[in-house]
Short mmCIF file of N, CA and C in Angstrom, two decimals:
data_model
loop_
_atom_site.label_atom_id
_atom_site.label_comp_id
_atom_site.label_asym_id
_atom_site.label_seq_id
_atom_site.Cartn_x
_atom_site.Cartn_y
_atom_site.Cartn_z
N MET O 3 22.10 10.88 -3.59
CA MET O 3 21.51 11.18 -4.88
C MET O 3 20.03 11.52 -4.74
N ILE O 4 19.33 10.79 -3.89
CA ILE O 4 17.90 11.07 -3.68
C ILE O 4 17.73 12.49 -3.15
N LEU O 5 18.58 12.87 -2.21
CA LEU O 5 18.50 14.22 -1.65
C LEU O 5 18.65 15.28 -2.74
N GLU O 6 19.55 15.04 -3.68
CA GLU O 6 19.72 15.98 -4.79
C GLU O 6 18.44 16.10 -5.61
N HIS O 7 17.76 14.99 -5.81
CA HIS O 7 16.55 15.00 -6.64
C HIS O 7 15.43 15.81 -5.99
N VAL O 8 15.23 15.63 -4.69
CA VAL O 8 14.11 16.33 -4.03
C VAL O 8 14.46 17.75 -3.62
N THR O 9 15.75 18.07 -3.55
CA THR O 9 16.12 19.42 -3.14
C THR O 9 16.66 20.27 -4.29
N SER O 10 16.66 19.72 -5.50
CA SER O 10 17.07 20.54 -6.64
C SER O 10 16.04 21.64 -6.85
N ARG O 11 16.46 22.66 -7.56
CA ARG O 11 15.55 23.80 -7.80
C ARG O 11 14.22 23.33 -8.36
N TRP O 12 14.26 22.55 -9.43
CA TRP O 12 13.02 22.13 -10.08
C TRP O 12 12.33 21.02 -9.30
N GLY O 13 13.10 20.18 -8.65
CA GLY O 13 12.51 19.11 -7.83
C GLY O 13 11.62 19.67 -6.73
N VAL O 14 12.13 20.67 -6.03
CA VAL O 14 11.36 21.30 -4.96
C VAL O 14 10.09 21.93 -5.52
N LEU O 15 10.22 22.69 -6.59
CA LEU O 15 9.06 23.39 -7.15
C LEU O 15 8.01 22.42 -7.68
N VAL O 16 8.44 21.33 -8.30
CA VAL O 16 7.49 20.33 -8.80
C VAL O 16 6.79 19.64 -7.64
N LEU O 17 7.55 19.22 -6.64
CA LEU O 17 6.95 18.53 -5.50
C LEU O 17 5.93 19.43 -4.78
N VAL O 18 6.30 20.67 -4.55
CA VAL O 18 5.40 21.60 -3.86
C VAL O 18 4.14 21.86 -4.69
N ALA O 19 4.29 22.02 -5.99
CA ALA O 19 3.12 22.23 -6.84
C ALA O 19 2.20 21.01 -6.81
N LEU O 20 2.78 19.82 -6.90
CA LEU O 20 1.96 18.60 -6.92
C LEU O 20 1.34 18.30 -5.56
N LEU O 21 1.85 18.94 -4.51
CA LEU O 21 1.25 18.78 -3.19
C LEU O 21 -0.16 19.37 -3.18
N GLU O 22 -0.38 20.39 -4.01
CA GLU O 22 -1.70 21.03 -4.10
C GLU O 22 -2.72 20.14 -4.81
N ARG O 23 -2.29 19.56 -5.97
CA ARG O 23 -3.20 18.74 -6.78
C ARG O 23 -2.42 18.09 -7.90
N SER O 24 -3.08 17.23 -8.67
CA SER O 24 -2.42 16.66 -9.84
C SER O 24 -2.47 17.66 -10.99
N TYR O 25 -1.52 17.55 -11.89
CA TYR O 25 -1.41 18.46 -13.03
C TYR O 25 -1.11 17.69 -14.30
N ARG O 26 -1.57 18.24 -15.42
CA ARG O 26 -1.09 17.81 -16.72
C ARG O 26 0.25 18.50 -16.93
N PHE O 27 1.02 17.98 -17.88
CA PHE O 27 2.37 18.50 -18.10
C PHE O 27 2.37 20.01 -18.36
N SER O 28 1.54 20.46 -19.29
CA SER O 28 1.54 21.89 -19.65
C SER O 28 1.07 22.75 -18.48
N GLU O 29 0.11 22.26 -17.71
CA GLU O 29 -0.35 23.01 -16.53
C GLU O 29 0.77 23.13 -15.50
N LEU O 30 1.48 22.03 -15.31
CA LEU O 30 2.57 22.01 -14.33
C LEU O 30 3.69 22.95 -14.77
N ARG O 31 3.97 22.97 -16.06
CA ARG O 31 5.00 23.87 -16.57
C ARG O 31 4.64 25.32 -16.30
N ARG O 32 3.37 25.68 -16.50
CA ARG O 32 2.93 27.05 -16.20
C ARG O 32 2.99 27.33 -14.71
N GLU O 33 2.59 26.36 -13.90
CA GLU O 33 2.57 26.53 -12.44
C GLU O 33 3.98 26.73 -11.89
N VAL O 34 4.92 25.95 -12.37
CA VAL O 34 6.30 26.04 -11.88
C VAL O 34 6.95 27.31 -12.40
N GLY O 35 6.75 27.65 -13.66
CA GLY O 35 7.27 28.89 -14.21
C GLY O 35 8.77 28.89 -14.39
N GLY O 36 9.21 29.22 -15.60
CA GLY O 36 10.64 29.35 -15.88
C GLY O 36 11.35 28.06 -16.22
N VAL O 37 10.68 26.94 -16.11
CA VAL O 37 11.32 25.66 -16.40
C VAL O 37 11.11 25.31 -17.88
N SER O 38 12.15 24.81 -18.51
CA SER O 38 12.03 24.39 -19.91
C SER O 38 11.28 23.05 -19.98
N GLU O 39 10.74 22.76 -21.14
CA GLU O 39 10.06 21.47 -21.32
C GLU O 39 11.01 20.32 -21.02
N LYS O 40 12.22 20.42 -21.54
CA LYS O 40 13.20 19.35 -21.35
C LYS O 40 13.52 19.15 -19.86
N MET O 41 13.75 20.23 -19.14
CA MET O 41 14.10 20.12 -17.72
C MET O 41 12.93 19.59 -16.91
N LEU O 42 11.71 20.03 -17.23
CA LEU O 42 10.54 19.52 -16.52
C LEU O 42 10.36 18.04 -16.79
N ALA O 43 10.53 17.63 -18.03
CA ALA O 43 10.40 16.21 -18.38
C ALA O 43 11.45 15.38 -17.63
N GLN O 44 12.68 15.87 -17.58
CA GLN O 44 13.75 15.16 -16.86
C GLN O 44 13.45 15.08 -15.36
N THR O 45 12.99 16.19 -14.81
CA THR O 45 12.68 16.23 -13.37
C THR O 45 11.55 15.26 -13.04
N LEU O 46 10.50 15.29 -13.84
CA LEU O 46 9.37 14.38 -13.60
C LEU O 46 9.80 12.92 -13.74
N GLN O 47 10.61 12.64 -14.74
CA GLN O 47 11.07 11.26 -14.94
C GLN O 47 11.92 10.80 -13.76
N THR O 48 12.79 11.66 -13.27
CA THR O 48 13.63 11.32 -12.13
C THR O 48 12.78 11.08 -10.88
N LEU O 49 11.83 11.99 -10.64
CA LEU O 49 10.98 11.85 -9.46
C LEU O 49 10.06 10.64 -9.58
N GLU O 50 9.65 10.31 -10.80
CA GLU O 50 8.84 9.11 -11.01
C GLU O 50 9.69 7.86 -10.73
N ARG O 51 10.90 7.84 -11.23
CA ARG O 51 11.81 6.71 -11.03
C ARG O 51 12.08 6.49 -9.54
N ASP O 52 12.21 7.58 -8.80
CA ASP O 52 12.48 7.49 -7.36
C ASP O 52 11.24 7.12 -6.54
N GLY O 53 10.08 7.08 -7.19
CA GLY O 53 8.86 6.69 -6.49
C GLY O 53 8.08 7.84 -5.86
N PHE O 54 8.42 9.07 -6.23
CA PHE O 54 7.74 10.23 -5.65
C PHE O 54 6.56 10.71 -6.49
N VAL O 55 6.63 10.49 -7.79
CA VAL O 55 5.60 10.98 -8.71
C VAL O 55 4.97 9.80 -9.45
N HIS O 56 3.66 9.89 -9.61
CA HIS O 56 2.91 8.90 -10.39
C HIS O 56 2.51 9.54 -11.71
N ARG O 57 2.81 8.85 -12.81
CA ARG O 57 2.46 9.32 -14.15
C ARG O 57 1.30 8.47 -14.64
N ASP O 58 0.17 9.12 -14.88
CA ASP O 58 -1.04 8.43 -15.31
C ASP O 58 -1.36 8.81 -16.75
N ALA O 59 -1.00 7.91 -17.68
CA ALA O 59 -1.25 8.15 -19.10
C ALA O 59 -2.57 7.50 -19.49
N LYS O 60 -3.51 8.31 -19.89
CA LYS O 60 -4.83 7.80 -20.26
C LYS O 60 -4.87 7.56 -21.78
N PRO O 61 -5.38 6.40 -22.20
CA PRO O 61 -5.41 6.08 -23.64
C PRO O 61 -6.57 6.75 -24.37
N VAL O 62 -6.49 8.05 -24.49
CA VAL O 62 -7.52 8.82 -25.18
C VAL O 62 -6.86 9.64 -26.27
N ILE O 63 -7.66 10.19 -27.15
CA ILE O 63 -7.15 11.07 -28.19
C ILE O 63 -7.77 12.44 -27.99
N PRO O 64 -6.96 13.49 -27.83
CA PRO O 64 -5.51 13.45 -27.74
C PRO O 64 -5.05 12.82 -26.43
N PRO O 65 -3.80 12.35 -26.39
CA PRO O 65 -3.30 11.71 -25.17
C PRO O 65 -3.39 12.64 -23.97
N ARG O 66 -3.70 12.08 -22.83
CA ARG O 66 -3.77 12.86 -21.59
C ARG O 66 -2.90 12.18 -20.55
N VAL O 67 -1.96 12.95 -20.01
CA VAL O 67 -1.07 12.44 -18.97
C VAL O 67 -1.19 13.35 -17.76
N ASP O 68 -1.49 12.76 -16.63
CA ASP O 68 -1.57 13.51 -15.38
C ASP O 68 -0.46 13.06 -14.45
N TYR O 69 0.07 14.02 -13.71
CA TYR O 69 1.13 13.74 -12.74
C TYR O 69 0.59 14.05 -11.35
N SER O 70 0.87 13.15 -10.42
CA SER O 70 0.45 13.34 -9.03
C SER O 70 1.53 12.75 -8.13
N LEU O 71 1.39 13.02 -6.85
CA LEU O 71 2.35 12.48 -5.89
C LEU O 71 1.92 11.12 -5.39
N THR O 72 2.88 10.26 -5.18
CA THR O 72 2.64 9.00 -4.50
C THR O 72 2.63 9.29 -3.00
N PRO O 73 2.26 8.34 -2.16
CA PRO O 73 2.36 8.59 -0.71
C PRO O 73 3.78 8.99 -0.28
N LEU O 74 4.78 8.37 -0.86
CA LEU O 74 6.17 8.75 -0.58
C LEU O 74 6.45 10.17 -1.05
N GLY O 75 5.89 10.52 -2.20
CA GLY O 75 6.05 11.87 -2.74
C GLY O 75 5.39 12.93 -1.87
N VAL O 76 4.21 12.60 -1.31
CA VAL O 76 3.54 13.54 -0.41
C VAL O 76 4.42 13.81 0.80
N GLU O 77 5.00 12.76 1.34
CA GLU O 77 5.87 12.93 2.51
C GLU O 77 7.09 13.79 2.16
N ALA O 78 7.72 13.52 1.02
CA ALA O 78 8.88 14.31 0.59
C ALA O 78 8.48 15.76 0.35
N ALA O 79 7.34 15.96 -0.33
CA ALA O 79 6.88 17.32 -0.64
C ALA O 79 6.59 18.11 0.63
N GLU O 80 6.00 17.47 1.62
CA GLU O 80 5.73 18.16 2.88
C GLU O 80 7.03 18.59 3.55
N GLN O 81 8.05 17.75 3.48
CA GLN O 81 9.34 18.08 4.09
C GLN O 81 10.02 19.25 3.37
N VAL O 82 10.10 19.19 2.05
CA VAL O 82 10.77 20.28 1.33
C VAL O 82 9.94 21.57 1.39
N SER O 83 8.62 21.43 1.48
CA SER O 83 7.77 22.61 1.61
C SER O 83 8.03 23.30 2.95
N ALA O 84 8.16 22.51 4.00
CA ALA O 84 8.46 23.08 5.32
C ALA O 84 9.82 23.78 5.30
N LEU O 85 10.80 23.18 4.66
CA LEU O 85 12.13 23.80 4.55
C LEU O 85 12.06 25.10 3.74
N ALA O 86 11.30 25.09 2.66
CA ALA O 86 11.15 26.31 1.84
C ALA O 86 10.49 27.42 2.64
N ARG O 87 9.45 27.09 3.39
CA ARG O 87 8.78 28.12 4.21
C ARG O 87 9.73 28.65 5.28
N TRP O 88 10.50 27.79 5.92
CA TRP O 88 11.46 28.21 6.94
C TRP O 88 12.49 29.14 6.31
N THR O 89 12.98 28.77 5.14
CA THR O 89 13.97 29.59 4.45
C THR O 89 13.43 30.98 4.15
N GLU O 90 12.20 31.04 3.68
CA GLU O 90 11.57 32.34 3.39
C GLU O 90 11.47 33.21 4.65
N ARG O 91 11.19 32.59 5.78
CA ARG O 91 11.08 33.34 7.03
C ARG O 91 12.43 33.84 7.54
N GLN O 92 13.52 33.25 7.08
CA GLN O 92 14.85 33.58 7.58
C GLN O 92 15.64 34.52 6.68
N VAL O 93 15.02 35.03 5.63
CA VAL O 93 15.73 35.89 4.66
C VAL O 93 16.40 37.07 5.36
N ASP O 94 15.69 37.77 6.23
CA ASP O 94 16.27 38.94 6.91
C ASP O 94 17.45 38.56 7.79
N ALA O 95 17.33 37.44 8.52
CA ALA O 95 18.42 37.00 9.39
C ALA O 95 19.65 36.61 8.57
N VAL O 96 19.44 35.95 7.46
CA VAL O 96 20.57 35.56 6.60
C VAL O 96 21.22 36.80 6.00
N GLN O 97 20.41 37.74 5.56
CA GLN O 97 20.97 38.97 4.99
C GLN O 97 21.79 39.72 6.03
N ALA O 98 21.30 39.80 7.25
CA ALA O 98 22.05 40.48 8.32
C ALA O 98 23.36 39.75 8.59
N ALA O 99 23.35 38.43 8.59
CA ALA O 99 24.57 37.65 8.82
C ALA O 99 25.57 37.89 7.70
N ARG O 100 25.09 37.94 6.46
CA ARG O 100 26.00 38.20 5.33
C ARG O 100 26.64 39.58 5.43
N GLU O 101 25.84 40.57 5.77
CA GLU O 101 26.37 41.92 5.90
C GLU O 101 27.41 42.01 7.01
N ALA O 102 27.13 41.36 8.15
CA ALA O 102 28.10 41.36 9.26
C ALA O 102 29.38 40.66 8.84
N TYR O 103 29.26 39.56 8.15
CA TYR O 103 30.43 38.83 7.67
C TYR O 103 31.26 39.68 6.71
N ASP O 104 30.57 40.29 5.75
CA ASP O 104 31.27 41.13 4.76
C ASP O 104 31.95 42.32 5.42
N GLU O 105 31.31 42.95 6.40
CA GLU O 105 31.90 44.09 7.10
C GLU O 105 33.13 43.67 7.89
N ALA O 106 33.08 42.50 8.49
CA ALA O 106 34.21 42.02 9.27
C ALA O 106 35.42 41.68 8.37
N ARG O 107 35.15 41.34 7.15
CA ARG O 107 36.21 40.98 6.20
C ARG O 107 36.75 42.18 5.42
N ALA O 108 36.05 43.31 5.48
CA ALA O 108 36.46 44.48 4.69
C ALA O 108 37.62 45.24 5.31
#
């Protein structure tokens, strides 16, 4: 289950974004792009529950909530970031493998 949380589409994008710096909710939503408020809230809550994300709610008006990575979250983010970079580098090889597979099956 933990693996699903850190390797889900939104989990990966949130972890990688938070690896750069802490974000407020609206900033993080813009940074991740394409994620609904509901899905981002669910993803952050799940990652917070798992101990990867720290939610810092400041008692000010208007309310300010910042999200950042815990030490465990930094480690997870570095791992999924490395996997994402590796995947990006392998796009051509994967495409060639798919084409060879499809040709052999045709």
